[in-house]
Amino acid sequence: MIETITLSKVQTRKLIHDALTGAGTTPGNAPYFTDAILDTELSGLEGHGLYWLQYYCEHLLSGKVDGASKPVAFHVDAMGGFAHPAIELGFGRLVPAAKKFGIAALGVGKSYNAATLGFHTGHLAKQGLLAFGFTNSTPSIAPFGGTEKVIGTNPLSVAIPGMRGKIAFLIDQSASAVPWTELRRAAERGAEIPL
């Protein structure tokens, strides 16, 4: 017979935190991770919350995961210029870091439009890296049933490396059915757009 134990939120958070740190996660790396597991569990996604805690601990103890790792992130200030030189500068540090540590992130601020994100993620995929790219945008579309612009057509891109410097898969898409640039071009031509 399975015995059910009910814990408070505080007790559950302590259990998660203690399990992670006991298995080798440093105190500095544990709080955010603990909160993520607890939040996932409380959101009703049990299969992704406490269920995985045992595996996280096993992977820490086996050495598959380094609980003391210090992730590296980069930020490049484009100084109000084009995004491309800033991205190129950042890639000079991002690529070696990703190859050394297995993961790296780059943030670019105060820049002009990054244009086609697929170019940037594709550049990384050609160097053997799995790449995700995201950017912000100003509100330009209304949500379904709405009339006020509150959502941007924020593009996102994913590129998967192939063999010998090739790209195996690349997607670059807008968050809307019709990207902002296509709306503008259609308006300039007086053309219709898809519903």
Coordinates of N, CA and C in Angstrom, one line a residue:
M1 N 0.8 -1.2 0.0 CA 0.0 0.0 0.0 C 0.9 1.2 0.0
I2 N 0.5 2.2 -0.8 CA 1.3 3.5 -0.9 C 0.8 4.4 0.1
E3 N 1.7 5.0 0.9 CA 1.3 6.0 1.9 C 1.5 7.4 1.4
T4 N 0.5 8.2 1.6 CA 0.6 9.6 1.1 C 1.0 10.5 2.2
I5 N 1.9 11.3 1.9 CA 2.4 12.3 2.9 C 2.1 13.7 2.4
T6 N 1.4 14.5 3.1 CA 1.1 15.9 2.7 C 2.0 16.9 3.4
L7 N 2.7 17.7 2.5 CA 3.6 18.7 3.0 C 3.1 20.1 2.7
S8 N 3.5 21.0 3.5 CA 3.1 22.4 3.2 C 4.0 22.9 2.1
K9 N 3.8 24.1 1.5 CA 4.6 24.7 0.5 C 6.0 24.9 1.0
V10 N 6.1 25.4 2.3 CA 7.4 25.7 2.9 C 8.2 24.4 3.1
Q11 N 7.5 23.3 3.6 CA 8.2 22.0 3.8 C 8.6 21.5 2.4
T12 N 7.8 21.6 1.4 CA 8.1 21.0 0.1 C 9.3 21.8 -0.5
R13 N 9.4 23.1 -0.3 CA 10.5 23.9 -0.8 C 11.8 23.4 -0.1
K14 N 11.7 23.2 1.2 CA 12.9 22.8 2.0 C 13.3 21.4 1.5
L15 N 12.4 20.5 1.3 CA 12.7 19.2 0.8 C 13.5 19.2 -0.5
I16 N 13.0 20.0 -1.4 CA 13.6 20.1 -2.8 C 15.0 20.7 -2.6
H17 N 15.1 21.8 -1.9 CA 16.4 22.5 -1.7 C 17.4 21.6 -1.1
D18 N 17.0 20.9 0.0 CA 17.9 20.0 0.7 C 18.3 18.8 -0.2
A19 N 17.4 18.3 -0.9 CA 17.7 17.2 -1.8 C 18.8 17.6 -2.9
L20 N 18.6 18.8 -3.5 CA 19.5 19.3 -4.5 C 20.9 19.6 -3.9
T21 N 20.9 20.3 -2.8 CA 22.2 20.6 -2.2 C 22.9 19.4 -1.6
G22 N 22.1 18.4 -1.1 CA 22.6 17.2 -0.5 C 23.3 16.3 -1.6
A23 N 22.7 16.5 -2.9 CA 23.3 15.7 -4.0 C 24.4 16.4 -4.7
G24 N 24.7 17.6 -4.3 CA 25.9 18.3 -4.9 C 25.6 19.6 -5.5
T25 N 24.4 20.2 -5.5 CA 24.2 21.5 -6.0 C 24.6 22.5 -5.0
T26 N 25.4 23.5 -5.5 CA 25.9 24.5 -4.5 C 24.7 25.4 -4.0
P27 N 24.8 25.9 -2.8 CA 23.8 26.8 -2.3 C 23.4 28.0 -3.2
G28 N 24.4 28.4 -4.0 CA 24.1 29.5 -4.9 C 23.3 29.1 -6.1
N29 N 23.4 27.9 -6.5 CA 22.7 27.4 -7.7 C 21.3 26.8 -7.3
A30 N 21.1 26.5 -6.1 CA 19.9 25.8 -5.7 C 18.6 26.6 -5.6
P31 N 18.6 27.9 -5.1 CA 17.3 28.5 -4.9 C 16.4 28.7 -6.2
Y32 N 16.9 29.2 -7.3 CA 16.1 29.4 -8.5 C 15.6 28.0 -9.0
F33 N 16.5 27.0 -9.0 CA 16.1 25.7 -9.4 C 15.0 25.1 -8.5
T34 N 15.2 25.3 -7.2 CA 14.2 24.8 -6.2 C 12.8 25.5 -6.5
D35 N 12.8 26.8 -6.7 CA 11.6 27.5 -7.0 C 10.9 27.0 -8.3
A36 N 11.8 26.7 -9.3 CA 11.2 26.2 -10.6 C 10.5 24.8 -10.4
I37 N 11.1 23.9 -9.7 CA 10.5 22.6 -9.4 C 9.2 22.8 -8.6
L38 N 9.3 23.6 -7.6 CA 8.1 23.8 -6.8 C 6.9 24.4 -7.6
D39 N 7.3 25.5 -8.3 CA 6.3 26.2 -9.1 C 5.6 25.2 -10.2
T40 N 6.5 24.4 -10.8 CA 6.0 23.4 -11.8 C 5.0 22.5 -11.1
E41 N 5.4 22.0 -9.9 CA 4.5 21.0 -9.2 C 3.2 21.7 -8.8
L42 N 3.3 22.9 -8.3 CA 2.1 23.7 -7.9 C 1.2 24.1 -9.1
S43 N 1.8 24.1 -10.3 CA 1.0 24.5 -11.5 C 0.3 23.3 -12.0
G44 N 0.4 22.1 -11.4 CA -0.3 21.0 -11.8 C 0.4 20.1 -12.9
L45 N 1.7 20.4 -13.1 CA 2.5 19.7 -14.1 C 3.4 18.7 -13.3
E46 N 2.7 17.8 -12.6 CA 3.5 16.9 -11.7 C 4.6 16.1 -12.4
G47 N 4.4 15.8 -13.6 CA 5.3 15.0 -14.4 C 6.6 15.7 -14.7
H48 N 6.6 17.0 -14.4 CA 7.8 17.9 -14.6 C 8.3 18.5 -13.4
G49 N 7.7 18.2 -12.2 CA 8.1 18.9 -11.0 C 8.8 17.9 -10.1
L50 N 8.2 17.5 -9.0 CA 8.8 16.6 -8.0 C 9.2 15.3 -8.6
Y51 N 8.5 14.8 -9.6 CA 8.8 13.6 -10.2 C 10.3 13.5 -10.7
W52 N 10.7 14.7 -11.2 CA 12.1 14.7 -11.8 C 13.2 14.9 -10.7
L53 N 12.8 15.3 -9.5 CA 13.8 15.6 -8.4 C 14.7 14.4 -8.2
Q54 N 14.1 13.2 -8.2 CA 15.0 12.0 -8.0 C 16.0 11.8 -9.1
Y55 N 15.6 12.2 -10.3 CA 16.6 12.0 -11.4 C 17.6 13.1 -11.4
Y56 N 17.2 14.3 -11.0 CA 18.2 15.4 -10.9 C 19.2 15.0 -9.9
C57 N 18.8 14.5 -8.8 CA 19.7 14.1 -7.7 C 20.6 12.9 -8.2
E58 N 20.1 12.0 -8.9 CA 20.9 10.8 -9.4 C 21.9 11.3 -10.4
H59 N 21.5 12.3 -11.2 CA 22.5 12.8 -12.2 C 23.5 13.7 -11.6
L60 N 23.2 14.3 -10.5 CA 24.2 15.1 -9.7 C 25.2 14.1 -9.1
L61 N 24.7 13.1 -8.5 CA 25.5 12.1 -7.7 C 26.4 11.3 -8.7
S62 N 25.9 11.0 -9.9 CA 26.7 10.2 -10.9 C 27.7 11.0 -11.6
G63 N 27.6 12.4 -11.5 CA 28.6 13.2 -12.2 C 28.1 13.6 -13.5
K64 N 26.9 13.2 -13.9 CA 26.4 13.6 -15.2 C 26.1 15.1 -15.3
V65 N 25.8 15.7 -14.2 CA 25.5 17.1 -14.1 C 26.4 17.7 -13.0
D66 N 27.0 18.9 -13.3 CA 27.8 19.6 -12.3 C 27.0 20.6 -11.5
G67 N 26.7 20.3 -10.3 CA 25.8 21.2 -9.5 C 26.6 22.4 -9.0
A68 N 27.9 22.5 -9.3 CA 28.7 23.7 -8.9 C 29.0 24.5 -10.1
S69 N 28.5 24.2 -11.3 CA 28.8 25.0 -12.5 C 28.4 26.4 -12.3
K70 N 29.1 27.3 -13.0 CA 28.8 28.7 -13.0 C 28.6 29.1 -14.4
P71 N 27.3 29.1 -14.8 CA 27.0 29.5 -16.2 C 27.5 30.9 -16.6
V72 N 27.8 31.0 -17.9 CA 28.4 32.2 -18.4 C 27.4 32.9 -19.3
A73 N 27.2 34.2 -19.1 CA 26.3 34.9 -20.0 C 27.1 36.2 -20.4
F74 N 26.8 36.6 -21.6 CA 27.5 37.8 -22.2 C 26.4 38.9 -22.5
H75 N 26.8 40.1 -22.4 CA 26.0 41.2 -22.8 C 26.8 42.2 -23.6
V76 N 26.3 42.5 -24.7 CA 27.1 43.5 -25.6 C 26.2 44.7 -25.7
D77 N 26.8 45.9 -25.5 CA 26.1 47.1 -25.7 C 26.4 47.6 -27.1
A78 N 25.4 47.7 -27.9 CA 25.6 48.1 -29.3 C 25.7 49.6 -29.4
M79 N 25.5 50.3 -28.3 CA 25.8 51.8 -28.3 C 24.9 52.5 -29.3
G80 N 23.7 52.1 -29.5 CA 22.7 52.7 -30.4 C 23.0 52.4 -31.9
G81 N 23.9 51.5 -32.2 CA 24.2 51.2 -33.6 C 23.5 49.9 -34.0
F82 N 23.9 49.4 -35.2 CA 23.4 48.2 -35.7 C 23.6 47.0 -34.8
A83 N 22.7 46.1 -34.8 CA 22.9 44.9 -34.0 C 24.0 44.0 -34.5
H84 N 24.2 44.0 -35.8 CA 25.1 43.0 -36.4 C 26.5 43.1 -35.9
P85 N 27.2 44.3 -35.9 CA 28.5 44.3 -35.3 C 28.6 43.9 -33.9
A86 N 27.5 44.2 -33.1 CA 27.5 43.8 -31.7 C 27.4 42.3 -31.6
I87 N 26.5 41.7 -32.4 CA 26.3 40.3 -32.4 C 27.7 39.6 -32.8
E88 N 28.3 40.1 -33.8 CA 29.5 39.5 -34.3 C 30.6 39.6 -33.2
L89 N 30.7 40.7 -32.5 CA 31.6 40.9 -31.4 C 31.3 39.9 -30.3
G90 N 30.0 39.8 -30.0 CA 29.6 38.8 -28.9 C 29.9 37.4 -29.3
F91 N 29.7 37.0 -30.6 CA 30.0 35.7 -31.0 C 31.4 35.3 -30.8
G92 N 32.3 36.3 -30.8 CA 33.7 36.0 -30.6 C 34.0 35.4 -29.2
R93 N 33.1 35.7 -28.3 CA 33.2 35.1 -26.9 C 32.2 34.0 -26.7
L94 N 31.1 34.1 -27.4 CA 30.0 33.1 -27.2 C 30.4 31.7 -27.7
V95 N 30.9 31.7 -28.9 CA 31.3 30.4 -29.5 C 32.3 29.6 -28.7
P96 N 33.4 30.2 -28.3 CA 34.4 29.4 -27.5 C 33.8 29.0 -26.2
A97 N 33.0 29.9 -25.6 CA 32.4 29.6 -24.3 C 31.4 28.4 -24.4
A98 N 30.6 28.4 -25.5 CA 29.6 27.3 -25.7 C 30.3 26.0 -25.9
K99 N 31.4 26.1 -26.7 CA 32.2 24.8 -26.9 C 32.9 24.3 -25.7
K100 N 33.3 25.2 -24.8 CA 34.0 24.8 -23.6 C 33.1 24.3 -22.5
F101 N 32.0 25.1 -22.3 CA 31.1 24.8 -21.2 C 29.8 24.0 -21.6
G102 N 29.6 23.9 -22.9 CA 28.4 23.2 -23.4 C 27.2 24.1 -23.5
I103 N 27.2 25.3 -23.0 CA 26.1 26.2 -23.2 C 26.6 27.7 -22.9
A104 N 26.1 28.6 -23.6 CA 26.4 30.0 -23.4 C 25.3 30.9 -23.9
A105 N 25.2 32.1 -23.4 CA 24.1 33.0 -23.8 C 24.7 34.3 -24.1
L106 N 24.1 35.0 -25.0 CA 24.5 36.4 -25.4 C 23.3 37.3 -25.4
G107 N 23.4 38.4 -24.8 CA 22.4 39.4 -24.8 C 23.0 40.7 -25.5
V108 N 22.2 41.3 -26.4 CA 22.6 42.5 -27.0 C 21.6 43.6 -26.7
G109 N 22.1 44.8 -26.3 CA 21.2 45.9 -25.9 C 21.5 47.1 -26.7
K110 N 20.6 48.0 -26.7 CA 20.7 49.4 -27.3 C 21.2 49.2 -28.8
S111 N 20.5 48.3 -29.5 CA 20.8 48.1 -30.9 C 19.7 48.4 -31.8
Y112 N 20.0 48.6 -33.0 CA 19.0 48.7 -34.1 C 18.6 47.2 -34.5
N113 N 17.6 47.1 -35.2 CA 17.0 45.8 -35.7 C 18.1 44.8 -36.0
A114 N 17.9 43.6 -35.5 CA 18.8 42.5 -35.7 C 18.5 41.8 -37.1
A115 N 17.4 42.2 -37.7 CA 17.0 41.7 -39.0 C 16.6 40.2 -38.9
T116 N 17.1 39.4 -39.9 CA 16.8 38.0 -39.9 C 17.5 37.2 -38.8
L117 N 16.8 36.8 -37.8 CA 17.4 36.0 -36.7 C 18.0 34.7 -37.3
G118 N 17.5 34.1 -38.3 CA 18.0 32.9 -38.8 C 19.4 33.0 -39.3
F119 N 19.8 34.2 -39.7 CA 21.2 34.4 -40.2 C 22.1 34.2 -39.0
H120 N 21.7 34.7 -37.8 CA 22.6 34.7 -36.7 C 22.6 33.2 -36.1
T121 N 21.4 32.6 -36.0 CA 21.4 31.2 -35.5 C 22.1 30.3 -36.5
G122 N 21.9 30.6 -37.8 CA 22.5 29.7 -38.8 C 24.0 29.8 -38.7
H123 N 24.5 31.0 -38.4 CA 26.0 31.2 -38.3 C 26.5 30.3 -37.2
L124 N 25.8 30.2 -36.1 CA 26.2 29.4 -35.0 C 26.1 27.9 -35.3
A125 N 25.0 27.5 -36.0 CA 24.8 26.1 -36.4 C 25.9 25.7 -37.3
K126 N 26.4 26.5 -38.2 CA 27.5 26.2 -39.1 C 28.8 25.9 -38.3
Q127 N 28.9 26.4 -37.1 CA 30.0 26.1 -36.2 C 29.8 25.0 -35.2
G128 N 28.7 24.2 -35.5 CA 28.4 23.0 -34.7 C 27.6 23.2 -33.5
L129 N 27.0 24.4 -33.3 CA 26.2 24.7 -32.1 C 24.7 24.7 -32.4
L130 N 24.0 24.2 -31.5 CA 22.5 24.3 -31.5 C 22.2 25.7 -31.0
A131 N 21.5 26.5 -31.8 CA 21.3 27.9 -31.5 C 19.8 28.3 -31.4
F132 N 19.5 29.1 -30.4 CA 18.2 29.7 -30.3 C 18.3 31.2 -30.3
G133 N 17.5 31.9 -31.0 CA 17.6 33.3 -31.1 C 16.2 34.0 -30.8
F134 N 16.2 35.0 -30.1 CA 14.9 35.7 -29.8 C 15.2 37.2 -29.8
T135 N 14.2 38.0 -30.1 CA 14.3 39.4 -30.0 C 13.0 40.0 -29.6
N136 N 13.1 41.2 -29.1 CA 11.9 42.0 -28.8 C 11.3 42.8 -30.0
S137 N 10.2 43.3 -29.8 CA 9.6 44.2 -30.8 C 8.5 45.1 -30.2
T138 N 8.2 46.1 -30.8 CA 7.1 47.0 -30.3 C 5.8 46.4 -30.6
P139 N 4.7 46.7 -29.8 CA 3.4 46.2 -30.1 C 2.9 46.6 -31.5
S140 N 2.5 45.6 -32.3 CA 2.0 45.9 -33.6 C 0.8 45.1 -34.0
I141 N 0.4 44.2 -33.2 CA -0.8 43.4 -33.5 C -1.7 43.2 -32.2
A142 N -3.0 43.0 -32.5 CA -3.9 42.8 -31.4 C -4.1 41.3 -31.2
P143 N -4.3 40.9 -30.0 CA -4.6 39.4 -29.8 C -5.9 39.1 -30.5
F144 N -6.2 37.8 -30.7 CA -7.4 37.3 -31.3 C -8.6 37.9 -30.6
G145 N -9.5 38.5 -31.4 CA -10.7 39.2 -30.8 C -10.5 40.6 -30.3
G146 N -9.2 41.0 -30.3 CA -8.9 42.4 -29.7 C -8.8 43.4 -30.8
T147 N -8.7 44.7 -30.4 CA -8.6 45.8 -31.4 C -7.4 46.6 -31.0
E148 N -6.8 46.4 -29.9 CA -5.6 47.3 -29.4 C -4.3 46.5 -29.6
K149 N -3.3 47.2 -30.2 CA -2.0 46.6 -30.4 C -1.3 46.4 -29.1
V150 N -1.1 45.1 -28.7 CA -0.4 44.9 -27.5 C 0.7 43.8 -27.6
I151 N 0.7 43.1 -28.8 CA 1.7 42.1 -29.0 C 2.6 42.5 -30.1
G152 N 3.9 42.2 -30.0 CA 4.8 42.4 -31.1 C 4.9 41.2 -31.9
T153 N 5.5 41.3 -33.1 CA 5.7 40.1 -33.9 C 7.1 39.5 -33.7
N154 N 7.4 39.5 -32.4 CA 8.8 39.1 -32.0 C 9.2 37.8 -32.7
P155 N 10.2 37.9 -33.5 CA 10.7 36.7 -34.1 C 11.4 35.8 -33.2
L156 N 11.5 34.5 -33.6 CA 12.3 33.6 -32.9 C 12.9 32.6 -33.9
S157 N 14.1 32.1 -33.6 CA 14.7 31.2 -34.6 C 15.4 30.1 -33.8
V158 N 15.5 28.9 -34.5 CA 16.2 27.8 -34.0 C 17.0 27.2 -35.1
A159 N 18.2 26.9 -34.9 CA 19.1 26.3 -36.0 C 19.8 25.1 -35.4
I160 N 19.8 24.0 -36.1 CA 20.4 22.8 -35.7 C 21.6 22.5 -36.6
P161 N 22.8 22.2 -36.0 CA 23.9 22.0 -36.9 C 23.8 20.7 -37.7
G162 N 24.4 20.7 -38.8 CA 24.5 19.5 -39.6 C 25.9 19.0 -39.7
M163 N 26.2 18.2 -40.7 CA 27.6 17.7 -40.9 C 28.5 18.7 -41.6
R164 N 29.8 18.7 -41.3 CA 30.8 19.5 -42.0 C 30.4 21.0 -42.3
G165 N 30.0 21.6 -41.2 CA 29.7 23.1 -41.3 C 28.4 23.4 -42.0
K166 N 27.5 22.5 -42.1 CA 26.2 22.7 -42.8 C 25.1 22.9 -41.7
I167 N 24.0 23.4 -42.1 CA 22.8 23.6 -41.2 C 21.9 22.5 -41.6
A168 N 21.5 21.7 -40.5 CA 20.6 20.6 -40.8 C 19.1 21.1 -40.8
F169 N 18.8 22.0 -39.9 CA 17.5 22.6 -39.8 C 17.5 24.0 -39.3
L170 N 16.7 24.8 -39.9 CA 16.6 26.2 -39.4 C 15.2 26.7 -39.6
I171 N 14.7 27.3 -38.5 CA 13.4 27.9 -38.6 C 13.5 29.4 -38.1
D172 N 12.9 30.3 -38.7 CA 12.9 31.7 -38.4 C 11.5 32.2 -38.6
Q173 N 10.8 32.5 -37.5 CA 9.4 32.8 -37.7 C 9.0 34.0 -36.8
S174 N 7.9 34.5 -37.2 CA 7.3 35.6 -36.5 C 6.3 35.1 -35.5
A175 N 5.9 35.8 -34.5 CA 4.9 35.4 -33.5 C 3.5 35.7 -34.1
S176 N 3.4 36.2 -35.3 CA 2.1 36.4 -35.9 C 2.0 35.7 -37.2
A177 N 0.8 35.5 -37.7 CA 0.6 34.9 -39.0 C 1.3 35.6 -40.1
V178 N 1.3 37.0 -40.0 CA 1.9 37.8 -41.0 C 2.9 38.7 -40.3
P179 N 4.2 38.6 -40.6 CA 5.2 39.5 -40.0 C 4.9 41.0 -40.3
W180 N 5.4 41.8 -39.4 CA 5.2 43.3 -39.5 C 5.7 43.8 -40.8
T181 N 6.9 43.3 -41.3 CA 7.4 43.8 -42.5 C 6.5 43.5 -43.7
E182 N 5.9 42.3 -43.7 CA 4.9 41.9 -44.7 C 3.7 42.8 -44.6
L183 N 3.2 43.2 -43.4 CA 2.1 44.1 -43.3 C 2.4 45.4 -44.0
R184 N 3.6 45.9 -43.7 CA 4.1 47.2 -44.2 C 4.1 47.1 -45.7
R185 N 4.7 46.0 -46.3 CA 4.9 45.9 -47.7 C 3.5 45.8 -48.4
A186 N 2.6 45.1 -47.7 CA 1.2 44.9 -48.3 C 0.5 46.3 -48.3
A187 N 0.7 47.1 -47.2 CA 0.1 48.4 -47.2 C 0.6 49.3 -48.3
E188 N 1.9 49.2 -48.5 CA 2.6 50.0 -49.5 C 2.0 49.7 -50.9
R189 N 1.7 48.4 -51.1 CA 1.2 47.9 -52.4 C -0.3 48.0 -52.5
G190 N -0.9 48.2 -51.4 CA -2.4 48.2 -51.4 C -2.9 46.8 -51.6
A191 N -2.1 45.8 -51.1 CA -2.5 44.4 -51.3 C -3.1 43.9 -50.0
E192 N -3.9 42.8 -50.2 CA -4.5 42.1 -49.0 C -3.5 41.2 -48.3
I193 N -3.8 40.9 -47.1 CA -2.9 39.9 -46.3 C -3.8 38.8 -45.9
P194 N -3.3 37.6 -45.5 CA -4.1 36.5 -45.0 C -4.8 37.0 -43.8
L195 N -6.0 36.3 -43.5 CA -6.8 36.6 -42.4 C -6.0 36.4 -41.1

